[in-house]
Amino acid sequence: MPQTTLAIVTGHTRGLGAALADALLSRDAEILAISRKRNAALAARYPGRLHEAELDLADLSALGAWLSDGALGRFLARADRVLLVNNAGMLAPVGPLADQDAGAVARAVSVNVAAPLMLAAAFAAASAQAPDRRVAHISSGAARNAYPGWSIYCATKAALDHHARAVALDDNRGLRICSVAPGVVDTDMQAEIRGTALERFPLRERFDTLKREGQLATPEQSASKLVDFLLSDAFGSSPTADIRELG
């Protein structure tokens, strides 16, 4: 009997998130996708297998209410393999510490840290009976290397890495977790980086060069590698990984 795979994916409407959802759906997974908007094109391509929840992950009260309603448990109740892919994230605010707006900082920490950690905890509780359960945080090289102007992005991505390290030490009844850096991907976030003033992000020219020289991976290329890893026996053998360093 074929294995049933159910996946929860955040930020599935564009870029890497859309490519990750597409890659999983193309491998016969059924997906519950969480984003502020729906992905009509993806839903049309995979009728009946893409379920969408419209949530702003910066609104932690709304996310908490949705989780309390038991949506995850109802979706995950009938699977052999269950996956959580915490992909949604944001770069802003960019710039020196004194220029960072407090509200923008709070939104970034909510989307990049609080929401993934809330979802991971709820997923672990709701998937306790599944024989194969996996959590993937989509991290960044910025989690492991500091960049001027990116103090919030670096700190929030580093939080995901350290969360995975600590969770891996717990008795999680077979749950695998890994915080995975996807490499430098040609997404709207890259366009945002290249549109940032040099005084706010002094290393911008490095990213201009990557784009100009065709060194950015496409979302589809990175998603394929990420999903290969997510579904492999190697996933979770280390709590952090970089997709560029995997064989």
Coordinates of N, CA and C in Angstrom, one line a residue:
M1 N 0.9 -1.2 0.0 CA 0.0 0.0 0.0 C 0.9 1.2 0.0
P2 N 0.7 2.2 -0.9 CA 1.5 3.4 -1.0 C 1.4 4.2 0.3
Q3 N 2.6 4.9 0.6 CA 2.7 5.7 1.8 C 1.9 7.0 1.6
T4 N 1.1 7.4 2.6 CA 0.4 8.7 2.5 C 1.3 9.8 3.1
T5 N 1.5 10.8 2.4 CA 2.3 12.0 2.8 C 1.5 13.2 2.9
L6 N 1.4 13.8 4.1 CA 0.7 15.1 4.3 C 1.8 16.1 4.7
A7 N 1.7 17.3 4.1 CA 2.7 18.4 4.4 C 2.0 19.7 4.7
I8 N 2.5 20.4 5.7 CA 2.1 21.8 6.0 C 3.2 22.7 5.5
V9 N 2.9 23.7 4.7 CA 3.9 24.6 4.1 C 3.5 26.0 4.3
T10 N 4.3 26.8 4.9 CA 4.0 28.3 5.0 C 4.6 29.1 3.9
G11 N 3.9 30.2 3.6 CA 4.4 31.1 2.6 C 4.5 30.5 1.2
H12 N 3.4 29.9 0.7 CA 3.4 29.1 -0.5 C 2.9 29.9 -1.8
T13 N 2.8 31.2 -1.7 CA 2.2 31.9 -2.8 C 3.2 32.4 -3.8
R14 N 4.5 32.4 -3.5 CA 5.5 32.9 -4.4 C 6.9 32.3 -4.0
G15 N 7.8 32.5 -4.9 CA 9.2 32.2 -4.7 C 9.5 30.8 -4.3
L16 N 10.3 30.6 -3.3 CA 10.7 29.3 -2.9 C 9.6 28.5 -2.3
G17 N 8.7 29.2 -1.5 CA 7.5 28.5 -0.9 C 6.6 27.9 -2.0
A18 N 6.3 28.7 -3.1 CA 5.5 28.1 -4.1 C 6.2 27.0 -4.8
A19 N 7.5 27.1 -5.0 CA 8.2 26.0 -5.6 C 8.3 24.7 -4.7
L20 N 8.4 24.9 -3.4 CA 8.4 23.8 -2.5 C 7.0 23.1 -2.5
A21 N 6.0 23.9 -2.4 CA 4.6 23.3 -2.5 C 4.4 22.5 -3.8
D22 N 4.8 23.1 -4.9 CA 4.7 22.4 -6.2 C 5.5 21.1 -6.2
A23 N 6.7 21.2 -5.7 CA 7.5 20.0 -5.7 C 6.9 18.9 -4.8
L24 N 6.4 19.2 -3.7 CA 5.7 18.2 -2.8 C 4.5 17.7 -3.5
L25 N 3.7 18.5 -4.0 CA 2.4 18.1 -4.7 C 2.7 17.2 -5.9
S26 N 3.8 17.5 -6.6 CA 4.2 16.7 -7.8 C 4.6 15.3 -7.4
R27 N 5.0 15.1 -6.1 CA 5.4 13.8 -5.6 C 4.2 13.2 -4.8
D28 N 3.0 13.6 -5.1 CA 1.8 13.0 -4.5 C 1.5 13.3 -3.1
A29 N 2.2 14.3 -2.5 CA 1.8 14.7 -1.2 C 0.5 15.6 -1.2
E30 N -0.2 15.6 -0.1 CA -1.3 16.5 0.0 C -0.9 17.6 1.0
I31 N -1.3 18.8 0.7 CA -0.7 20.0 1.4 C -1.8 20.8 2.0
L32 N -1.5 21.2 3.3 CA -2.2 22.3 3.9 C -1.2 23.5 3.9
A33 N -1.5 24.5 3.2 CA -0.7 25.7 3.0 C -1.2 26.9 3.7
I34 N -0.3 27.6 4.4 CA -0.6 28.8 5.2 C 0.0 30.0 4.7
S35 N -0.7 31.0 4.3 CA -0.2 32.3 3.8 C -1.3 33.3 3.9
R36 N -0.9 34.6 3.7 CA -1.9 35.7 3.7 C -2.8 35.6 2.6
K37 N -2.4 35.0 1.5 CA -3.2 34.9 0.3 C -3.2 33.5 -0.3
R38 N -4.1 33.2 -1.2 CA -4.2 31.9 -1.8 C -3.3 31.8 -3.1
N39 N -3.0 30.6 -3.5 CA -2.3 30.4 -4.7 C -3.2 29.8 -5.7
A40 N -3.9 30.6 -6.5 CA -4.9 30.0 -7.4 C -4.3 29.1 -8.5
A41 N -3.2 29.5 -9.0 CA -2.5 28.7 -10.0 C -2.2 27.3 -9.5
L42 N -1.6 27.2 -8.3 CA -1.3 25.9 -7.7 C -2.5 25.1 -7.4
A43 N -3.5 25.7 -6.9 CA -4.8 25.0 -6.6 C -5.4 24.4 -7.9
A44 N -5.3 25.2 -9.0 CA -5.9 24.7 -10.3 C -5.1 23.5 -10.8
R45 N -3.8 23.5 -10.6 CA -3.0 22.4 -11.1 C -3.1 21.1 -10.3
Y46 N -3.5 21.3 -9.0 CA -3.6 20.1 -8.1 C -4.9 20.1 -7.4
P47 N -6.0 20.0 -8.1 CA -7.4 20.1 -7.5 C -7.5 19.0 -6.4
G48 N -8.0 19.4 -5.3 CA -8.3 18.5 -4.2 C -7.2 18.1 -3.3
R49 N -6.0 18.5 -3.7 CA -4.8 18.1 -2.9 C -4.1 19.3 -2.2
L50 N -4.5 20.5 -2.6 CA -4.0 21.7 -2.0 C -5.1 22.4 -1.1
H51 N -4.9 22.4 0.2 CA -5.8 23.0 1.1 C -5.1 24.3 1.6
E52 N -5.9 25.4 1.7 CA -5.2 26.7 2.0 C -5.9 27.4 3.2
A53 N -5.1 27.9 4.1 CA -5.5 28.7 5.2 C -5.0 30.1 5.1
E54 N -5.8 31.1 5.0 CA -5.4 32.4 4.9 C -5.1 33.0 6.3
L55 N -3.8 33.2 6.6 CA -3.4 33.7 7.9 C -2.2 34.6 7.7
D56 N -2.2 35.7 8.4 CA -1.0 36.6 8.5 C -0.2 36.1 9.6
L57 N 1.0 35.5 9.4 CA 1.8 34.9 10.4 C 2.4 35.9 11.4
A58 N 2.2 37.2 11.1 CA 2.6 38.2 12.0 C 1.6 38.5 13.1
D59 N 0.3 38.0 12.8 CA -0.8 38.1 13.8 C -0.8 36.9 14.6
L60 N 0.0 36.9 15.7 CA 0.2 35.7 16.5 C -1.1 35.3 17.3
S61 N -2.0 36.3 17.6 CA -3.2 36.0 18.2 C -4.1 35.1 17.3
A62 N -4.2 35.6 16.0 CA -4.9 34.8 15.0 C -4.4 33.4 14.8
L63 N -3.0 33.3 14.7 CA -2.4 32.0 14.5 C -2.7 31.1 15.7
G64 N -2.6 31.7 16.9 CA -2.9 30.9 18.1 C -4.3 30.4 18.2
A65 N -5.3 31.3 17.7 CA -6.7 30.8 17.7 C -6.9 29.7 16.7
W66 N -6.2 29.9 15.5 CA -6.3 28.8 14.5 C -5.8 27.5 15.0
L67 N -4.6 27.6 15.6 CA -4.0 26.3 16.1 C -4.9 25.7 17.2
S68 N -5.5 26.5 18.1 CA -6.3 26.0 19.2 C -7.6 25.3 18.6
D69 N -8.0 25.7 17.4 CA -9.2 25.1 16.8 C -9.0 23.6 16.3
G70 N -7.7 23.2 16.4 CA -7.4 21.8 16.0 C -7.3 21.5 14.6
A71 N -7.0 22.5 13.7 CA -6.9 22.3 12.3 C -5.8 21.4 11.9
L72 N -4.7 21.5 12.6 CA -3.5 20.6 12.3 C -3.8 19.2 12.6
G73 N -4.4 18.9 13.8 CA -4.8 17.6 14.1 C -5.7 16.9 13.2
R74 N -6.7 17.7 12.7 CA -7.7 17.1 11.7 C -7.0 16.8 10.4
F75 N -6.1 17.6 10.0 CA -5.4 17.4 8.7 C -4.4 16.2 8.8
L76 N -3.7 16.1 9.9 CA -2.7 15.1 10.0 C -3.1 13.8 10.5
A77 N -4.4 13.6 10.8 CA -4.8 12.4 11.5 C -4.7 11.1 10.6
R78 N -4.5 11.2 9.3 CA -4.7 10.0 8.5 C -3.4 9.7 7.7
A79 N -2.2 10.1 8.1 CA -1.0 10.0 7.3 C 0.0 9.1 7.9
D80 N 0.8 8.5 7.0 CA 2.0 7.7 7.5 C 3.2 8.6 7.7
R81 N 3.3 9.6 6.8 CA 4.5 10.5 6.9 C 3.9 11.9 6.9
V82 N 4.3 12.7 7.9 CA 3.8 14.1 8.0 C 5.0 15.1 8.1
L83 N 4.8 16.2 7.4 CA 5.9 17.1 7.2 C 5.4 18.5 7.6
L84 N 6.3 19.3 8.2 CA 6.1 20.7 8.4 C 7.3 21.5 7.8
V85 N 7.0 22.4 6.9 CA 8.0 23.2 6.2 C 7.8 24.6 6.6
N86 N 8.5 25.2 7.5 CA 8.4 26.6 7.9 C 9.2 27.4 7.0
N87 N 8.6 27.8 5.9 CA 9.3 28.6 4.8 C 9.1 30.1 4.9
A88 N 7.9 30.5 5.4 CA 7.6 32.0 5.4 C 8.6 32.7 6.2
G89 N 9.0 33.9 5.6 CA 10.0 34.7 6.3 C 10.1 36.1 5.6
M90 N 10.7 37.0 6.3 CA 10.9 38.4 5.8 C 12.2 38.9 6.1
L91 N 12.7 39.8 5.3 CA 14.0 40.4 5.4 C 14.0 41.7 6.3
A92 N 13.0 42.5 6.0 CA 12.9 43.8 6.7 C 12.7 43.7 8.2
P93 N 13.2 44.6 9.0 CA 13.9 45.9 8.6 C 15.4 45.7 8.3
V94 N 15.8 46.4 7.3 CA 17.2 46.4 7.0 C 17.8 47.8 7.3
G95 N 19.0 47.8 7.9 CA 19.7 49.0 8.3 C 20.3 49.0 9.6
P96 N 21.0 50.0 10.0 CA 21.7 50.1 11.3 C 20.6 50.0 12.4
L97 N 21.1 49.7 13.6 CA 20.2 49.5 14.8 C 19.3 50.7 15.0
A98 N 19.9 51.9 15.0 CA 19.1 53.1 15.4 C 18.1 53.5 14.3
D99 N 18.1 52.9 13.1 CA 17.2 53.2 12.1 C 16.0 52.2 12.0
Q100 N 16.0 51.2 12.9 CA 15.0 50.1 12.8 C 13.8 50.5 13.6
D101 N 12.7 50.4 12.9 CA 11.4 50.7 13.4 C 10.9 49.6 14.4
A102 N 10.4 49.9 15.5 CA 10.1 48.9 16.5 C 9.0 48.0 16.0
G103 N 8.0 48.6 15.3 CA 6.9 47.7 14.8 C 7.4 46.8 13.7
A104 N 8.4 47.2 12.9 CA 8.9 46.3 11.9 C 9.7 45.2 12.5
V105 N 10.4 45.5 13.6 CA 11.2 44.5 14.3 C 10.2 43.5 14.9
A106 N 9.1 43.9 15.5 CA 8.2 43.0 16.1 C 7.6 42.1 15.0
R107 N 7.3 42.7 13.8 CA 6.7 41.9 12.8 C 7.6 40.8 12.3
A108 N 8.9 41.2 12.1 CA 9.9 40.2 11.6 C 10.1 39.1 12.6
V109 N 10.2 39.4 13.9 CA 10.4 38.4 14.9 C 9.1 37.5 14.9
S110 N 8.0 38.0 14.8 CA 6.7 37.2 14.7 C 6.7 36.2 13.6
V111 N 7.0 36.7 12.4 CA 6.9 35.9 11.2 C 8.1 34.9 11.1
N112 N 9.3 35.4 11.5 CA 10.5 34.6 11.3 C 10.8 33.6 12.4
V113 N 10.3 33.9 13.6 CA 10.6 33.1 14.8 C 9.4 32.6 15.5
A114 N 8.5 33.5 16.0 CA 7.4 33.1 16.9 C 6.5 32.1 16.1
A115 N 6.1 32.5 14.9 CA 5.1 31.6 14.1 C 5.7 30.2 13.8
P116 N 7.0 30.1 13.3 CA 7.5 28.8 13.1 C 7.6 27.9 14.4
L117 N 8.0 28.6 15.5 CA 8.1 27.8 16.7 C 6.7 27.4 17.3
M118 N 5.7 28.2 17.1 CA 4.3 27.9 17.5 C 3.8 26.7 16.6
L119 N 4.1 26.8 15.3 CA 3.6 25.7 14.4 C 4.4 24.4 14.7
A120 N 5.7 24.5 15.0 CA 6.4 23.3 15.3 C 5.9 22.6 16.5
A121 N 5.6 23.4 17.6 CA 5.1 22.8 18.8 C 3.7 22.1 18.6
A122 N 2.8 22.9 17.9 CA 1.5 22.3 17.6 C 1.6 21.1 16.7
F123 N 2.5 21.1 15.7 CA 2.7 20.0 14.8 C 3.2 18.8 15.6
A124 N 4.1 18.9 16.5 CA 4.6 17.8 17.3 C 3.5 17.2 18.1
A125 N 2.7 18.0 18.7 CA 1.6 17.5 19.5 C 0.5 16.8 18.6
A126 N 0.2 17.4 17.4 CA -0.8 16.8 16.6 C -0.4 15.6 15.8
S127 N 0.9 15.4 15.7 CA 1.4 14.3 14.9 C 1.9 13.1 15.7
A128 N 1.6 13.1 17.0 CA 2.3 12.1 17.9 C 2.1 10.7 17.4
Q129 N 1.0 10.3 16.7 CA 0.7 9.0 16.3 C 1.3 8.6 14.9
A130 N 1.8 9.6 14.2 CA 2.4 9.3 12.9 C 3.7 8.6 13.0
P131 N 4.0 7.6 12.2 CA 5.3 6.8 12.3 C 6.5 7.6 11.8
D132 N 6.2 8.6 10.9 CA 7.3 9.4 10.3 C 6.9 10.8 10.3
R133 N 7.6 11.6 11.1 CA 7.2 13.1 11.2 C 8.5 13.9 11.2
R134 N 8.4 15.0 10.4 CA 9.6 15.8 10.1 C 9.3 17.3 10.1
V135 N 10.2 18.0 10.7 CA 10.1 19.5 10.7 C 11.3 20.1 10.0
A136 N 11.0 20.9 9.0 CA 12.1 21.6 8.3 C 11.9 23.1 8.5
H137 N 12.8 23.8 9.1 CA 12.9 25.2 9.1 C 13.7 25.7 7.9
I138 N 13.2 26.6 7.1 CA 14.0 27.2 6.0 C 14.9 28.3 6.6
S139 N 16.1 28.0 6.7 CA 17.1 28.9 7.4 C 17.8 29.8 6.3
S140 N 19.0 30.2 6.6 CA 19.8 31.1 5.7 C 21.2 31.0 6.1
G141 N 22.1 31.4 5.1 CA 23.5 31.6 5.5 C 23.7 32.7 6.5
A142 N 22.7 33.6 6.5 CA 22.7 34.7 7.5 C 22.5 34.2 8.9
A143 N 22.1 33.0 9.1 CA 22.0 32.4 10.4 C 23.4 32.1 11.0
R144 N 24.3 31.9 10.1 CA 25.6 31.4 10.5 C 26.7 32.4 10.2
N145 N 26.4 33.5 9.5 CA 27.3 34.6 9.2 C 26.6 35.9 9.4
A146 N 27.3 36.8 10.1 CA 26.7 38.2 10.4 C 26.9 39.1 9.2
Y147 N 25.9 39.9 8.8 CA 26.0 40.8 7.7 C 25.5 42.2 8.3
P148 N 26.3 43.3 7.9 CA 25.9 44.6 8.3 C 24.5 45.0 7.8
G149 N 23.7 45.6 8.6 CA 22.3 46.0 8.2 C 21.3 44.9 8.3
W150 N 21.7 43.6 8.6 CA 20.8 42.5 8.7 C 20.7 42.0 10.1
S151 N 20.8 42.8 11.1 CA 20.9 42.2 12.4 C 19.6 41.5 12.8
I152 N 18.4 41.9 12.3 CA 17.2 41.2 12.7 C 17.1 40.0 11.9
Y153 N 17.3 40.0 10.6 CA 17.3 38.8 9.8 C 18.3 37.7 10.3
C154 N 19.5 38.2 10.5 CA 20.5 37.2 11.0 C 20.1 36.6 12.3
A155 N 19.6 37.4 13.2 CA 19.2 36.9 14.6 C 18.0 36.0 14.5
T156 N 17.0 36.3 13.7 CA 15.8 35.4 13.6 C 16.1 34.1 12.9
K157 N 17.0 34.1 11.9 CA 17.3 32.9 11.3 C 18.2 32.0 12.2
A158 N 19.1 32.7 12.9 CA 19.9 31.9 13.9 C 19.1 31.3 15.0
A159 N 18.0 32.0 15.3 CA 17.0 31.4 16.3 C 16.5 30.1 15.8
L160 N 16.1 30.0 14.5 CA 15.6 28.7 14.0 C 16.7 27.6 14.1
D161 N 17.9 28.0 13.7 CA 19.0 27.0 13.8 C 19.1 26.4 15.2
H162 N 19.1 27.3 16.2 CA 19.3 26.9 17.6 C 18.1 26.2 18.1
H163 N 16.9 26.6 17.7 CA 15.7 25.8 18.0 C 15.9 24.4 17.6
A164 N 16.3 24.2 16.4 CA 16.4 22.8 15.8 C 17.5 22.0 16.7
R165 N 18.6 22.7 17.0 CA 19.6 22.0 17.8 C 19.1 21.5 19.1
A166 N 18.3 22.4 19.8 CA 17.8 22.1 21.1 C 16.7 21.0 21.0
V167 N 15.8 21.1 20.0 CA 14.7 20.2 19.9 C 15.3 18.8 19.6
A168 N 16.4 18.7 18.9 CA 17.0 17.4 18.5 C 17.5 16.7 19.8
L169 N 17.7 17.5 20.8 CA 18.2 16.8 22.1 C 17.1 16.3 22.9
D170 N 15.9 16.7 22.6 CA 14.7 16.2 23.4 C 14.3 14.8 23.0
D171 N 13.5 14.2 23.8 CA 12.9 12.9 23.5 C 11.6 13.2 22.7
N172 N 11.7 13.1 21.4 CA 10.6 13.6 20.5 C 9.9 12.4 19.9
R173 N 10.0 11.2 20.4 CA 9.3 10.0 19.8 C 9.4 9.9 18.3
G174 N 10.7 10.0 17.8 CA 10.9 9.8 16.4 C 10.8 11.0 15.5
L175 N 10.4 12.2 16.0 CA 10.4 13.3 15.2 C 11.8 13.8 14.8
R176 N 11.9 14.0 13.5 CA 13.2 14.5 12.9 C 13.0 16.0 12.7
I177 N 14.1 16.8 12.9 CA 14.1 18.2 12.7 C 15.4 18.7 12.1
C178 N 15.3 19.6 11.2 CA 16.5 20.2 10.6 C 16.2 21.6 10.2
S179 N 17.2 22.6 10.4 CA 17.1 23.9 9.9 C 18.0 24.0 8.7
V180 N 17.4 24.2 7.5 CA 18.1 24.0 6.3 C 18.3 25.4 5.5
A181 N 19.5 25.7 5.2 CA 19.8 26.9 4.4 C 19.7 26.5 2.9
P182 N 18.9 27.2 2.1 CA 18.6 26.8 0.8 C 19.6 27.3 -0.3
G183 N 20.6 28.0 0.1 CA 21.5 28.7 -0.8 C 20.9 30.0 -1.3
V184 N 21.5 30.6 -2.2 CA 21.1 32.0 -2.7 C 20.2 31.8 -3.9
V185 N 18.9 32.1 -3.6 CA 17.8 31.8 -4.6 C 17.2 33.1 -5.2
D186 N 16.9 33.0 -6.4 CA 16.4 34.2 -7.2 C 15.0 34.4 -6.9
T187 N 14.7 35.1 -5.8 CA 13.3 35.3 -5.4 C 13.0 36.8 -5.2
D188 N 11.8 37.2 -4.8 CA 11.5 38.6 -4.5 C 12.4 39.1 -3.4
M189 N 12.8 38.3 -2.5 CA 13.7 38.8 -1.4 C 15.0 39.2 -2.0
Q190 N 15.5 38.5 -3.0 CA 16.8 39.0 -3.6 C 16.6 40.3 -4.3
A191 N 15.4 40.5 -5.0 CA 15.1 41.8 -5.6 C 15.1 42.9 -4.5
E192 N 14.5 42.6 -3.4 CA 14.5 43.5 -2.3 C 15.9 43.9 -1.8
I193 N 16.8 42.9 -1.7 CA 18.1 43.1 -1.3 C 18.8 44.1 -2.3
R194 N 18.6 43.8 -3.6 CA 19.3 44.6 -4.6 C 18.7 46.0 -4.7
G195 N 17.5 46.2 -4.2 CA 16.9 47.5 -4.2 C 17.2 48.3 -2.9
T196 N 18.0 47.8 -2.0 CA 18.3 48.4 -0.7 C 19.5 49.4 -0.9
A197 N 19.3 50.6 -0.4 CA 20.4 51.6 -0.5 C 21.7 51.1 0.2
L198 N 22.8 51.4 -0.4 CA 24.1 50.9 0.1 C 24.4 51.3 1.6
E199 N 23.9 52.5 2.0 CA 24.1 52.9 3.3 C 23.4 52.1 4.3
R200 N 22.3 51.4 3.9 CA 21.6 50.5 4.8 C 22.1 49.1 4.7
F201 N 22.6 48.7 3.5 CA 23.2 47.3 3.4 C 24.5 47.5 2.6
P202 N 25.6 47.6 3.2 CA 26.9 47.9 2.5 C 27.3 46.8 1.6
L203 N 26.9 45.5 1.8 CA 27.3 44.4 1.0 C 26.4 44.2 -0.2
R204 N 25.5 45.1 -0.5 CA 24.6 44.9 -1.6 C 25.2 44.6 -2.9
E205 N 26.4 45.1 -3.2 CA 27.1 44.9 -4.5 C 27.4 43.4 -4.7
R206 N 27.7 42.7 -3.6 CA 27.9 41.3 -3.7 C 26.7 40.6 -4.3
F207 N 25.5 41.0 -3.9 CA 24.3 40.3 -4.4 C 24.0 40.8 -5.8
D208 N 24.3 42.1 -6.1 CA 24.2 42.6 -7.5 C 25.0 41.7 -8.5
T209 N 26.2 41.4 -8.0 CA 27.1 40.6 -8.8 C 26.6 39.2 -9.0
L210 N 26.1 38.6 -8.0 CA 25.5 37.2 -8.1 C 24.4 37.2 -9.2
K211 N 23.5 38.2 -9.2 CA 22.5 38.3 -10.2 C 23.0 38.5 -11.6
R212 N 23.9 39.4 -11.7 CA 24.5 39.8 -13.0 C 25.2 38.6 -13.6
E213 N 25.9 37.8 -12.8 CA 26.7 36.7 -13.3 C 25.9 35.4 -13.3
G214 N 24.6 35.4 -13.1 CA 23.8 34.2 -13.2 C 24.1 33.2 -12.1
Q215 N 24.5 33.6 -10.9 CA 24.9 32.6 -9.9 C 23.8 32.3 -8.9
L216 N 22.6 32.9 -9.2 CA 21.5 32.6 -8.3 C 20.8 31.3 -8.7
A217 N 20.4 30.5 -7.8 CA 19.6 29.3 -8.1 C 18.2 29.7 -8.3
T218 N 17.5 29.0 -9.2 CA 16.0 29.3 -9.4 C 15.3 28.6 -8.2
P219 N 14.1 29.2 -7.8 CA 13.3 28.6 -6.8 C 13.1 27.1 -7.0
E220 N 12.8 26.7 -8.3 CA 12.6 25.3 -8.6 C 13.8 24.4 -8.4
Q221 N 15.0 24.9 -8.7 CA 16.2 24.1 -8.5 C 16.4 23.9 -7.0
S222 N 16.3 24.9 -6.2 CA 16.4 24.8 -4.7 C 15.4 24.0 -4.1
A223 N 14.1 24.1 -4.6 CA 13.0 23.4 -4.0 C 13.2 21.9 -4.2
S224 N 13.6 21.5 -5.4 CA 13.8 20.1 -5.8 C 14.9 19.5 -4.8
K225 N 16.0 20.2 -4.6 CA 17.0 19.7 -3.7 C 16.5 19.6 -2.3
L226 N 15.8 20.6 -1.9 CA 15.2 20.6 -0.5 C 14.3 19.5 -0.3
V227 N 13.4 19.2 -1.2 CA 12.4 18.2 -1.0 C 13.1 16.8 -1.1
D228 N 14.1 16.7 -2.0 CA 14.9 15.4 -2.0 C 15.4 15.1 -0.6
F229 N 16.0 16.2 0.0 CA 16.6 16.0 1.3 C 15.6 15.8 2.4
L230 N 14.5 16.5 2.3 CA 13.4 16.4 3.3 C 12.9 14.9 3.3
L231 N 12.7 14.3 2.2 CA 12.2 13.0 2.1 C 13.2 11.8 2.2
S232 N 14.5 12.2 2.4 CA 15.5 11.2 2.4 C 15.8 10.7 3.8
D233 N 16.5 9.5 3.9 CA 16.8 9.0 5.2 C 17.8 9.9 6.0
A234 N 18.5 10.7 5.2 CA 19.5 11.6 5.9 C 18.9 12.7 6.6
F235 N 17.7 13.1 6.3 CA 17.1 14.2 7.0 C 17.0 14.0 8.5
G236 N 17.5 15.1 9.2 CA 17.4 15.0 10.7 C 18.7 14.4 11.3
S237 N 19.6 13.9 10.5 CA 20.8 13.3 11.1 C 21.7 14.4 11.7
S238 N 21.5 15.6 11.2 CA 22.1 16.8 11.9 C 21.0 17.8 12.0
P239 N 21.0 18.6 13.0 CA 20.0 19.6 13.2 C 20.1 20.8 12.3
T240 N 21.2 21.0 11.7 CA 21.3 22.1 10.7 C 22.0 21.6 9.4
A241 N 21.7 22.2 8.3 CA 22.3 21.8 7.0 C 22.3 22.9 6.0
D242 N 23.1 22.8 5.1 CA 23.2 23.8 3.9 C 23.0 23.0 2.7
I243 N 22.0 23.3 1.9 CA 21.6 22.5 0.7 C 22.8 22.4 -0.3
R244 N 23.7 23.5 -0.3 CA 24.8 23.5 -1.2 C 25.9 22.5 -0.8
E245 N 25.8 22.0 0.4 CA 26.9 21.1 0.9 C 26.4 19.7 0.9
L246 N 25.2 19.4 0.5 CA 24.7 18.1 0.4 C 25.0 17.4 -0.9
G247 N 25.3 16.1 -0.8 CA 25.7 15.4 -2.0 C 24.5 15.2 -2.9

